[in-house]
Short mmCIF file of C-alpha atoms in Angstrom, two decimals:
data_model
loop_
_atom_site.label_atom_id
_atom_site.label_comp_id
_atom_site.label_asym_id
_atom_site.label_seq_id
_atom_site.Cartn_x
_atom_site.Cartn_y
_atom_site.Cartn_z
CA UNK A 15 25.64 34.61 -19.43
CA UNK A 16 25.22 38.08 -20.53
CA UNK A 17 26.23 39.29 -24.32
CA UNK A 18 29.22 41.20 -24.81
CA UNK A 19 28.14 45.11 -25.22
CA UNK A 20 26.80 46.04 -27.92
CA UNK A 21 25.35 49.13 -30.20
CA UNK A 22 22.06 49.54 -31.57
CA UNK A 23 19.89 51.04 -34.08
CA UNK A 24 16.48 50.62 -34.96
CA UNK A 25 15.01 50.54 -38.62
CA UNK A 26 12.09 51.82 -39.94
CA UNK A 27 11.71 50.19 -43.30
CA UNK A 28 13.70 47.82 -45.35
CA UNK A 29 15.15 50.44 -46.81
CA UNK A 30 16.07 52.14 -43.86
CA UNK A 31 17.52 49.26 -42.41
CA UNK A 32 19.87 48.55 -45.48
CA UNK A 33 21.06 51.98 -45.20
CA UNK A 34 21.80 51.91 -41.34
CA UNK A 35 23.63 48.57 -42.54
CA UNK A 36 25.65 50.91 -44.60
CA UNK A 37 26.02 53.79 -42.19
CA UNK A 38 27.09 51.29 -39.39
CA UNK A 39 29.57 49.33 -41.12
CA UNK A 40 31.58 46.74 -39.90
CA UNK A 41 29.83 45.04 -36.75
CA UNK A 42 26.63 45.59 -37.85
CA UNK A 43 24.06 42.95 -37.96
CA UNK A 44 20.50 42.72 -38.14
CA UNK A 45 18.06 41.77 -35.27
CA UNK A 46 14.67 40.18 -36.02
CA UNK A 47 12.95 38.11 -33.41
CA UNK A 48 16.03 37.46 -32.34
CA UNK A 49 15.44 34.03 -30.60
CA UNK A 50 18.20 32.67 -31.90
CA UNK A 51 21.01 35.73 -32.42
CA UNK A 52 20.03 36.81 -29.17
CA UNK A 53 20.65 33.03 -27.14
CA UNK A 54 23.79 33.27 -29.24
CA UNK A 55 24.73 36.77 -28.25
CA UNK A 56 23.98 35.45 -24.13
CA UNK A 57 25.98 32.80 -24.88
CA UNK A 58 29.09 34.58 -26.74
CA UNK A 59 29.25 31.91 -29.43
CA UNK A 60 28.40 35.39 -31.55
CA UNK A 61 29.37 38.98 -31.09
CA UNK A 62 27.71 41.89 -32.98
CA UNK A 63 29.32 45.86 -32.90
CA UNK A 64 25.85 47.00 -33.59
CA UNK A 65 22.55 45.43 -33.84
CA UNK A 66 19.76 46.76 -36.35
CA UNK A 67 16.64 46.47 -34.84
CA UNK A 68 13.98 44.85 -37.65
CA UNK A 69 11.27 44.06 -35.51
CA UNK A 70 9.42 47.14 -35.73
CA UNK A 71 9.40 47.73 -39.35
CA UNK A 72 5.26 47.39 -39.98
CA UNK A 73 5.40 46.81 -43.90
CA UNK A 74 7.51 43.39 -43.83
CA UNK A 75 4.68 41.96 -41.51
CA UNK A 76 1.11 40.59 -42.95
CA UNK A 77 0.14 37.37 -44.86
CA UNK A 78 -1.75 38.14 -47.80
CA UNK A 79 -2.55 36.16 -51.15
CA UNK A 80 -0.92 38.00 -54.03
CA UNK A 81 -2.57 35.93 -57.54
CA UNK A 82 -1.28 32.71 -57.39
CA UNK A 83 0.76 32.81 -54.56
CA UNK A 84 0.91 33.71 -50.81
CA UNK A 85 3.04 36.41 -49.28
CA UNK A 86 4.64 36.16 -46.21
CA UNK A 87 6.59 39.38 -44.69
CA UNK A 88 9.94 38.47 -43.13
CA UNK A 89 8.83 39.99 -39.98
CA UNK A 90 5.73 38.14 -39.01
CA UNK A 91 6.20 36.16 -36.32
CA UNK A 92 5.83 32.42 -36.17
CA UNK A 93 2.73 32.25 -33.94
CA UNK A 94 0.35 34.65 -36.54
CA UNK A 95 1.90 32.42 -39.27
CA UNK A 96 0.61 29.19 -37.32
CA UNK A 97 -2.69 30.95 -36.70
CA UNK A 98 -3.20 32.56 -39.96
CA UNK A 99 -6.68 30.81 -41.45
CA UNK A 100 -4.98 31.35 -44.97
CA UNK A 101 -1.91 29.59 -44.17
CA UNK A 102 -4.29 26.91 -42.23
CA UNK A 103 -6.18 26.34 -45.71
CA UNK A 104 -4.34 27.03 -48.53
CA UNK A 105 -0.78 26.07 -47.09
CA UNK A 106 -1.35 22.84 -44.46
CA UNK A 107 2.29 22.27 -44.81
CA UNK A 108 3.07 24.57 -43.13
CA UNK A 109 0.35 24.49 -40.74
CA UNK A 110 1.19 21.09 -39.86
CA UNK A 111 4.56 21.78 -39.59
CA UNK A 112 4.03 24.95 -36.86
CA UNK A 113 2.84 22.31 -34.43
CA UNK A 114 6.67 20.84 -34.18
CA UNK A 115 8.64 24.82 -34.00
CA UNK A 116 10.09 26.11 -30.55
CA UNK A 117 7.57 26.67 -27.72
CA UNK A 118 4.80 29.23 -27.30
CA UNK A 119 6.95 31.81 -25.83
CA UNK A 120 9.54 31.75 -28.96
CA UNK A 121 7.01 31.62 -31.25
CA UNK A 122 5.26 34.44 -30.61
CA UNK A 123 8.71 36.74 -30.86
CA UNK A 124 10.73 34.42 -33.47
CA UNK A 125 10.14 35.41 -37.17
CA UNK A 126 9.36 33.51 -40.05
CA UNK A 127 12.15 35.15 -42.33
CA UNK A 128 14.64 35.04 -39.39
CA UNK A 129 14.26 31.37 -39.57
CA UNK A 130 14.53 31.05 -42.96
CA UNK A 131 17.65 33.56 -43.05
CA UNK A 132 19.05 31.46 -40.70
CA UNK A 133 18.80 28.25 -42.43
CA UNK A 134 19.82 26.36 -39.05
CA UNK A 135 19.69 23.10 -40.57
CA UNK A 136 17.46 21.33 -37.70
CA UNK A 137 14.73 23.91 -38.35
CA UNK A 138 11.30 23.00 -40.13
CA UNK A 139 10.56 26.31 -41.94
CA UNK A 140 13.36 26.18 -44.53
CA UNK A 141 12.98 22.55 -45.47
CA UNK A 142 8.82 23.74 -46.10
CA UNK A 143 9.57 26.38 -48.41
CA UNK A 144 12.33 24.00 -50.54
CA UNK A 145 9.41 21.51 -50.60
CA UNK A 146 6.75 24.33 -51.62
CA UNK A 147 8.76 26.10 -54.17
CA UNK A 148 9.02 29.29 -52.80
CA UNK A 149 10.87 32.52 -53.74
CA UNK A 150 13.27 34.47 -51.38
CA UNK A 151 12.63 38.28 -51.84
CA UNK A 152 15.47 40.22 -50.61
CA UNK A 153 16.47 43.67 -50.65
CA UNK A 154 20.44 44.61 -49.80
CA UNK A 155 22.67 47.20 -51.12
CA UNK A 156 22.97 46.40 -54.19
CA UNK A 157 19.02 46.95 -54.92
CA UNK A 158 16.16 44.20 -54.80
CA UNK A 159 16.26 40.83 -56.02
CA UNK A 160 14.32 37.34 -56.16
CA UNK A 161 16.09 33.90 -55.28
CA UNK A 162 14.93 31.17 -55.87
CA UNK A 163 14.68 28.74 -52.92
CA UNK A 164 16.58 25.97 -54.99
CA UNK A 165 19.69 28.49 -54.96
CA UNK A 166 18.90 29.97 -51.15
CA UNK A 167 20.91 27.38 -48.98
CA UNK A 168 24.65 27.08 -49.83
CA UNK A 169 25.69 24.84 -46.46
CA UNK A 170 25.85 24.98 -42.99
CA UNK A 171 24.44 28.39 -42.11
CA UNK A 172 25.16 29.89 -45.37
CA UNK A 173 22.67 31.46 -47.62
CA UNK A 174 22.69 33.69 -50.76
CA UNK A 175 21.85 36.43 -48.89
CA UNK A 176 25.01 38.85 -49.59
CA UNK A 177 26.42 41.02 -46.78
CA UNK A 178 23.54 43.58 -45.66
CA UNK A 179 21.15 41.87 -47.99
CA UNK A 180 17.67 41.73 -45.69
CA UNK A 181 15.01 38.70 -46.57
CA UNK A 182 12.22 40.85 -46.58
CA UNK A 183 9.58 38.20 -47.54
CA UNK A 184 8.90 34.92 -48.85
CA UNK A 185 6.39 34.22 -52.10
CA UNK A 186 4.88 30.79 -51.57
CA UNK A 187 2.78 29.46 -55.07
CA UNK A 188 -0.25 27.94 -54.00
CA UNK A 189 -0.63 24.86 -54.19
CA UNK A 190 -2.16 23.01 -56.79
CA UNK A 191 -5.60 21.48 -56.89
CA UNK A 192 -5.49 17.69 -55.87
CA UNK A 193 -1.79 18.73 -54.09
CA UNK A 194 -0.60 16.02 -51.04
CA UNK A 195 1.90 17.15 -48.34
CA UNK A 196 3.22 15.62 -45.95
CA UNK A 197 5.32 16.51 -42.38
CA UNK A 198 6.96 13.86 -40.39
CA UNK A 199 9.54 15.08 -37.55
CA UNK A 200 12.03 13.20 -34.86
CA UNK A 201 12.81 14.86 -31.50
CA UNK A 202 13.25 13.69 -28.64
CA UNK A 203 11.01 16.38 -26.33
CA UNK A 204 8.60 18.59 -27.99
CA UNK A 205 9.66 21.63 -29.80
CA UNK A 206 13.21 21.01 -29.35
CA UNK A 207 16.12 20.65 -32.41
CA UNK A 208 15.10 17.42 -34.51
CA UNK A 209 17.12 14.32 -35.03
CA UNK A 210 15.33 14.34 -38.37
CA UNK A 211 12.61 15.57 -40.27
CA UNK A 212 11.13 15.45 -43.58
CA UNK A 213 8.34 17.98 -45.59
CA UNK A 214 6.77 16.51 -48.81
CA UNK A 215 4.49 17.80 -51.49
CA UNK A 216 3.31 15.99 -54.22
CA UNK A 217 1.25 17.28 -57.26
CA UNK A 218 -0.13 14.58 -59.38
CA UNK A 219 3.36 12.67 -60.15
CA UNK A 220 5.46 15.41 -59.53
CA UNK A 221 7.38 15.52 -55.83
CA UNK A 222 9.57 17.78 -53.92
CA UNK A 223 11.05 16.16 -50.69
CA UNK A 224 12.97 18.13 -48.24
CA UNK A 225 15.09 16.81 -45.47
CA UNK A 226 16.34 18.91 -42.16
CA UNK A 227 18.35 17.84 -39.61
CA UNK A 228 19.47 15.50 -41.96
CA UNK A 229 22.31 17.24 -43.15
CA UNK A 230 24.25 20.72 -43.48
CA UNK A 231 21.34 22.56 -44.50
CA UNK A 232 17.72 21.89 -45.53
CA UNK A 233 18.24 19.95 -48.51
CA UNK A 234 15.66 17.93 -51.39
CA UNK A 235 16.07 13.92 -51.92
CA UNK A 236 16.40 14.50 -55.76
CA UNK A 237 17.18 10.41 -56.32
CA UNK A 238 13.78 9.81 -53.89
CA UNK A 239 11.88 12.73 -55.87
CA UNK A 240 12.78 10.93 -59.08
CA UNK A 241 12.46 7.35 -57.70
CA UNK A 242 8.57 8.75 -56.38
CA UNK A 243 7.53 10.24 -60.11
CA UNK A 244 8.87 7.23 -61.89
CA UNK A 245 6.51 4.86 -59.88
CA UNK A 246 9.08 3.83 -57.05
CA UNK A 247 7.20 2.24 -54.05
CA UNK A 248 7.45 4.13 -50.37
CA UNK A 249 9.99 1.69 -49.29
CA UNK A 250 11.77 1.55 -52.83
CA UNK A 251 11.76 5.73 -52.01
CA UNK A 252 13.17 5.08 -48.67
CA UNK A 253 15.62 2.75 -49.65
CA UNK A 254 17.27 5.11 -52.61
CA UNK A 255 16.82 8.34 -49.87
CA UNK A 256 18.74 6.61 -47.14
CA UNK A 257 21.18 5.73 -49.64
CA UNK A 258 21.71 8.59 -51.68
CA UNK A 259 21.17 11.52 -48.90
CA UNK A 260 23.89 13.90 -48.26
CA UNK A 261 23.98 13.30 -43.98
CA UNK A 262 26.00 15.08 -42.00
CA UNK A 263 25.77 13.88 -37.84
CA UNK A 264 25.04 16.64 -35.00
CA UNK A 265 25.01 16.60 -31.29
CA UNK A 266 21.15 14.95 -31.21
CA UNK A 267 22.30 12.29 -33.60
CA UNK A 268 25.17 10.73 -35.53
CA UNK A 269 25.47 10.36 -39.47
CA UNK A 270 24.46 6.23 -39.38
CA UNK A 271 21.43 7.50 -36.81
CA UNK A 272 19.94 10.25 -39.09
CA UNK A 273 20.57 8.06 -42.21
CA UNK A 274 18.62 5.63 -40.77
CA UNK A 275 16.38 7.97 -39.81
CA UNK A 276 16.19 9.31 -43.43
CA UNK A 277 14.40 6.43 -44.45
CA UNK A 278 12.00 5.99 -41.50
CA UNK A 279 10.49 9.48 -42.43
CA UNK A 280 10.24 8.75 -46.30
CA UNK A 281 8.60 5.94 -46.01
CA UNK A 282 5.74 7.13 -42.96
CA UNK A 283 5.56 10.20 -44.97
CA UNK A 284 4.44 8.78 -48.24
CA UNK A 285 2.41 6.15 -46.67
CA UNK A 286 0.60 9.14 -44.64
CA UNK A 287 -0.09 10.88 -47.89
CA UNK A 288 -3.82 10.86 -48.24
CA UNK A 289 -4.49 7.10 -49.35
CA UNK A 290 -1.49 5.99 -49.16
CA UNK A 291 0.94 6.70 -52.02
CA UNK A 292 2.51 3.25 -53.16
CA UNK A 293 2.22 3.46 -57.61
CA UNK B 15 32.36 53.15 -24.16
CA UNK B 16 28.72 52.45 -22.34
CA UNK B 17 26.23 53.90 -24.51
CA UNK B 18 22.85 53.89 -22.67
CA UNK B 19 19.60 54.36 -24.29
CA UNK B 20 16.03 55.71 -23.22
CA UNK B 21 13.28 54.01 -23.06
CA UNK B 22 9.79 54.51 -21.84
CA UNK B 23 7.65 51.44 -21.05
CA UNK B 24 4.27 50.56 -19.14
CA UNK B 25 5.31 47.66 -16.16
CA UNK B 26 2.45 46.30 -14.80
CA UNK B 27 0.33 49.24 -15.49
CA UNK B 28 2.71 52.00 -14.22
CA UNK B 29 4.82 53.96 -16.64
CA UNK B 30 8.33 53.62 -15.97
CA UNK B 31 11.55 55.75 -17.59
CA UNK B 32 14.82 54.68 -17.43
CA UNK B 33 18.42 54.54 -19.21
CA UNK B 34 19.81 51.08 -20.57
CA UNK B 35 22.50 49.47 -22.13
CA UNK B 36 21.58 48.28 -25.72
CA UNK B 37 22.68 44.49 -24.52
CA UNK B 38 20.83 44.13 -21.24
CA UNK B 39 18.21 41.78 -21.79
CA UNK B 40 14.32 42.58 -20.37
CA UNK B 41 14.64 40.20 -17.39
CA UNK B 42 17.28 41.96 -15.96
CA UNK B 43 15.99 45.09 -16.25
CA UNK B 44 12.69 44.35 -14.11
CA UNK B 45 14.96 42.16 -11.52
CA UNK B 46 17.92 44.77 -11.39
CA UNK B 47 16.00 48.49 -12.22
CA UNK B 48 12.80 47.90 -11.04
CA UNK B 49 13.28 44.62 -8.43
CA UNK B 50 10.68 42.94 -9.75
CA UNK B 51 12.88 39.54 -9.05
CA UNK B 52 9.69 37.40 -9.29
CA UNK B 53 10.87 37.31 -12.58
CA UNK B 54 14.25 34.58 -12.66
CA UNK B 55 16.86 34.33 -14.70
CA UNK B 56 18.04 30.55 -15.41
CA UNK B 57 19.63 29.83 -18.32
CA UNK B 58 19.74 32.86 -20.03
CA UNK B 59 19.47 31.65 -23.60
CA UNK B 60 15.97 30.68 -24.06
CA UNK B 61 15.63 27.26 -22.85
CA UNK B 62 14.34 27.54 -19.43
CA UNK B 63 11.33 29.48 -19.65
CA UNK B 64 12.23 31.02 -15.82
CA UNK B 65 12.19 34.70 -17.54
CA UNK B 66 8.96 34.55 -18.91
CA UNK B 67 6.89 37.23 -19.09
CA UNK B 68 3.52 38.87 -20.94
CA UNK B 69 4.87 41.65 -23.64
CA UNK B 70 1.72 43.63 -25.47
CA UNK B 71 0.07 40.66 -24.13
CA UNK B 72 2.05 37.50 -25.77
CA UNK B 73 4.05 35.67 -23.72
CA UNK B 74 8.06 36.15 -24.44
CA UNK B 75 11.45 35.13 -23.05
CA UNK B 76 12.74 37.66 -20.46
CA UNK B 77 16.36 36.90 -21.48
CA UNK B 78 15.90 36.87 -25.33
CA UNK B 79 14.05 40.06 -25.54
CA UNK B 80 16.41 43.59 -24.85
CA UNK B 81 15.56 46.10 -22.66
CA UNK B 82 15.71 48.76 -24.70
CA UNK B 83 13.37 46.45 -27.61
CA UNK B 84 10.45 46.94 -24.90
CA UNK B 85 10.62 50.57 -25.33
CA UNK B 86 6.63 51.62 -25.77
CA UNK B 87 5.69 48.42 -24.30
CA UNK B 88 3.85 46.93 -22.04
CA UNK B 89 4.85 44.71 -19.61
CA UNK B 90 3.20 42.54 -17.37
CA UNK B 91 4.98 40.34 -14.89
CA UNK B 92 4.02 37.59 -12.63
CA UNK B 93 4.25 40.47 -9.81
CA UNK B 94 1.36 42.35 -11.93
CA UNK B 95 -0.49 38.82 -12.63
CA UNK B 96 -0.66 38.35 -9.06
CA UNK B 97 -1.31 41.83 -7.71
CA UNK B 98 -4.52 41.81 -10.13
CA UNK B 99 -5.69 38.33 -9.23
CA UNK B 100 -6.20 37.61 -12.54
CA UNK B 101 -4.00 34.17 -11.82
CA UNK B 102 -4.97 33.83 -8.08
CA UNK B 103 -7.37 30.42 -9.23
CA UNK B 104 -4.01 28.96 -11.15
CA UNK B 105 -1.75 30.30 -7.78
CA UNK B 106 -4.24 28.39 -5.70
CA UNK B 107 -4.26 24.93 -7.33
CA UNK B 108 -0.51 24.94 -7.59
CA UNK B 109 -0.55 25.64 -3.97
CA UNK B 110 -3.06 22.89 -3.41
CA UNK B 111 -1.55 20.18 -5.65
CA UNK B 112 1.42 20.92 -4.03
CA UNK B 113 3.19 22.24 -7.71
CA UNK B 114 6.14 23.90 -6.88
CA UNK B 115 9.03 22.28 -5.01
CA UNK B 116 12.34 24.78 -4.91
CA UNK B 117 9.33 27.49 -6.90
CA UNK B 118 12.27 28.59 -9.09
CA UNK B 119 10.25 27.95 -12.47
CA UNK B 120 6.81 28.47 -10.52
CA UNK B 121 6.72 32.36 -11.77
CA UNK B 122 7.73 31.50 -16.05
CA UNK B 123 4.78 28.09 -15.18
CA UNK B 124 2.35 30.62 -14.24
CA UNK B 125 2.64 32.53 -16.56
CA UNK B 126 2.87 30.18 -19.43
CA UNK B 127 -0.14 28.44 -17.98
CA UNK B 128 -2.23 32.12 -17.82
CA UNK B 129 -1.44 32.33 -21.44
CA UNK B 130 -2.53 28.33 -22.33
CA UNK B 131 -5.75 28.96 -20.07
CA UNK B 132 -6.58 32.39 -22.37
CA UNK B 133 -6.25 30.75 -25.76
CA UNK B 134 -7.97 27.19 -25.65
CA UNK B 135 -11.58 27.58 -25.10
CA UNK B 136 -11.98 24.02 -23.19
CA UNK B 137 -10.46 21.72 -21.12
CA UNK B 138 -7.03 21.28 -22.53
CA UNK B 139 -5.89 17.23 -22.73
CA UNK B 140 -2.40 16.11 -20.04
CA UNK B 141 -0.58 15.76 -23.66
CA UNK B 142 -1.87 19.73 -24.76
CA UNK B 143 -0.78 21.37 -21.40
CA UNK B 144 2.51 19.31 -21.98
CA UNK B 145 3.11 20.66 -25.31
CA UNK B 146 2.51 23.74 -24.36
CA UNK B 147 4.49 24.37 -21.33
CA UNK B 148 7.35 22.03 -23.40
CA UNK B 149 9.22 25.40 -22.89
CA UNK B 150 9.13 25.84 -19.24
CA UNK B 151 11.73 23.63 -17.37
CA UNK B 152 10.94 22.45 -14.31
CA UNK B 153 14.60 20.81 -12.57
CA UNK B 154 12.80 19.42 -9.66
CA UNK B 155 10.96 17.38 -12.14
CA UNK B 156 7.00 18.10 -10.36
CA UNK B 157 5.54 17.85 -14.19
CA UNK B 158 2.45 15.80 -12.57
CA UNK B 159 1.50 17.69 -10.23
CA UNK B 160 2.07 21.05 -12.57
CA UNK B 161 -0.39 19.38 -15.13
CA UNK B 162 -2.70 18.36 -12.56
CA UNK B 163 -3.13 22.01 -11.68
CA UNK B 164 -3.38 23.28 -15.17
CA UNK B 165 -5.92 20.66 -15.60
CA UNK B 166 -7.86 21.48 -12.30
CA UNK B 167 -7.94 25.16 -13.07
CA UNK B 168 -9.33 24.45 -16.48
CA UNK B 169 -12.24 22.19 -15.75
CA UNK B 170 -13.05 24.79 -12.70
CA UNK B 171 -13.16 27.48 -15.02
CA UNK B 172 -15.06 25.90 -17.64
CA UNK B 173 -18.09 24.64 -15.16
CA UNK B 174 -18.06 28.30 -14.23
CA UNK B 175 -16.95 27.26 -10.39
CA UNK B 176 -14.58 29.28 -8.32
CA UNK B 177 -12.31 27.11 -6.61
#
């Protein structure tokens, strides 16, 4: 179908974008890669008064290394994030986790931070960056902040981002030496929604887990995270994840399904951690 | 309460000016302002792949891109592909292997396949030219012979043959 008409603007900077927020007022709504607002929009599941165009704002694109951590602008797209030979070496998670997102076509107009502003639950990227650590930069009217990816996903589709707040980039910390991921995904055809997926990194005997498509959001196995650092076996993980997981069933599979499914990917995950990872 | 917008964009090499509504998407601008209908319009939220086309050289969805987004673009569609012949070796071994049944996705294929082809710098395996055109629906179901032809096209142009 086609979308419902629509105005729109088109931003220059982050702060520019903010302030046509502002200036626009109610309707307004910002446009990144817009591969899923805009199949939204077709559909008229969604309705914007005026779009703010995001994708041409230069500064909130580029993947550089920043100290101990890696910067990611909002704006780069998910195929220079798959390619990037940083992300590729310092950041395999994610790397690993590129070869399961969309198709080649969406990927090379989808955005990273569009993604993760989403927060559709079935998506890979925000599940990586609770498993990673990272930190939400965001800039809105109210002036520039840092959040925490711990506090970034509220439930189904809601973030912390307050009205008009822009993610403008994500801060990953790198890794540390001697770190373990792993990626494990459930779809039925390549690079569509998953039934279930887990991300994984593990730093000597500390874990962070994080499920999507598991429940209403990206969310950590805390029980299977402490279960892991206290010595649990893979299936002793797997058995307290399936058990203890917040699920929540979806079109591409039911609650018993995906909490089944829970503890399939916990334990192939920590077995495929380099050596195995039964303590 | 139509607000239209200009925008100024390169289609398959020509410069082209025109006024558009903010919410019509890129594939129905080429089909309905510059009848370039090689590009189709299936599903019209991304699934398909029938809309695809090259934008500044990277493949994108015709349907989830605007119009007025590919203002200082450039555009190439499978009209410009073929005109140029820089696809006529994939054309011809989808023609051959007899790849196309109703042809409806043939033109978002072709493309998709021009783009696979460009990046992989050797024969890609069944599986890889199945991931990558995972995105492209074909509804008469002729993945076999599609992959055959991707895979033809790619030895040929590897041993340097022109078929």
């Amino acid at each position: 179908m086609k979308p419902g008409a629509f105005g729109y603007r088109r931003a220059e900077s982050a702060e520019d974008a903010v302030r046509l927020f502002l200036e626009v007022g109610e309707g307004a709504q910002y446009l990144a890669g817009g591969q899923s607002l805009m199949a939204t929009l077709n559909f008229r599941v969604s309705e914007a008064g005026t779009l703010i165009d995001l994708t041409r704002i230069e500064s909130l694109k580029g993947i550089e290394q920043r100290g101990n951590a890696i910067h990611i602008g909002a704006l780069t797209t998910h195929a220079s994030v798959a390619r990037s030979s940083l992300v590729r070496k310092r950041l395999p998670l994610i790397a690993e986790a590129y070869v399961h997102v969309a198709h080649p076509a969406i990927r090379n107009r989808g955005t990273i931070g569009g993604s993760i502003a989403l927060g559709d639950p079935a998506s890979e990227m925000p599940a990586c960056m609770l498993a990673l650590d990272a930190v939400i930069h965001a800039n809105g009217p109210a002036g520039k902040r840092s959040i925490p990816i711990d506090d970034f996903y509220l439930g189904l589709y809601e973030t912390a981002l307050e009205e008009g707040e822009l993610l403008t980039g994500i801060e990953i910390p790198l890794p540390a030496e001697g770190a373990r991921h792993g990626f494990e995904e459930i779809a039925r055809r390549h690079g569509d929604y998953a039934m279930a997926g887990l991300a994984v990194m593990t730093t000597g005997r500390r874990a962070r887990m994080a499920y999507f498509a598991i429940s209403d959001r990206a969310l950590r196995s805390t029980a299977a995270e402490d279960a892991f650092v206290s010595g649990a076996s893979p299936a002793e993980c797997a058995e307290v994840a399936t058990r203890e997981m917040y699920v929540f069933g979806d079109l591409n599979a039911s609650e018993n399904m995906k909490r089944h499914l829970a503890g399939v990917l916990m334990r192939r995950v920590l077995l495929s951690l380099d050596g195995g990872a039964s303590a | 309460m139509t607000e239209t917008m200009p925008i100024r964009l390169k289609v398959n090499g020509e410069a082209v000016s025109a006024l558009v509504e903010p919410r019509q998407h890129l594939a129905d601008f080429l089909r309905l302002h510059l009848q370039l209908t090689g590009t189709h319009v299936g599903c019209e939220h991304g699934v398909c792949g029938a809309c695809t086309v090259r934008m500044n050289g990277d493949i994108v969805r015709g349907c989830l891109t605007l119009a007025v987004q590919a203002d200082g673009a450039e555009i190439e569609t499978i009209e410009g592909l073929s005109e140029s012949g820089e696809i006529a070796d994939i054309q011809a071994a989808f023609h051959r292997r007899n790849a196309l049944q109703c042809g409806f996705c043939t033109p978002g294929m072709l493309v998709t396949t021009s783009e696979l082809l460009a990046c992989i710098d050797r024969v890609p395996t069944r599986e890889e030219v199945r991931s990558y055109l995972s995105g492209n629906y074909c509804r008469c179901t002729g993945y076999q012979a599609i992959v055959d032809a991707i895979v033809e096209v790619a030895v040929a142009r590897r041993s340097g043959s022109d078929t």
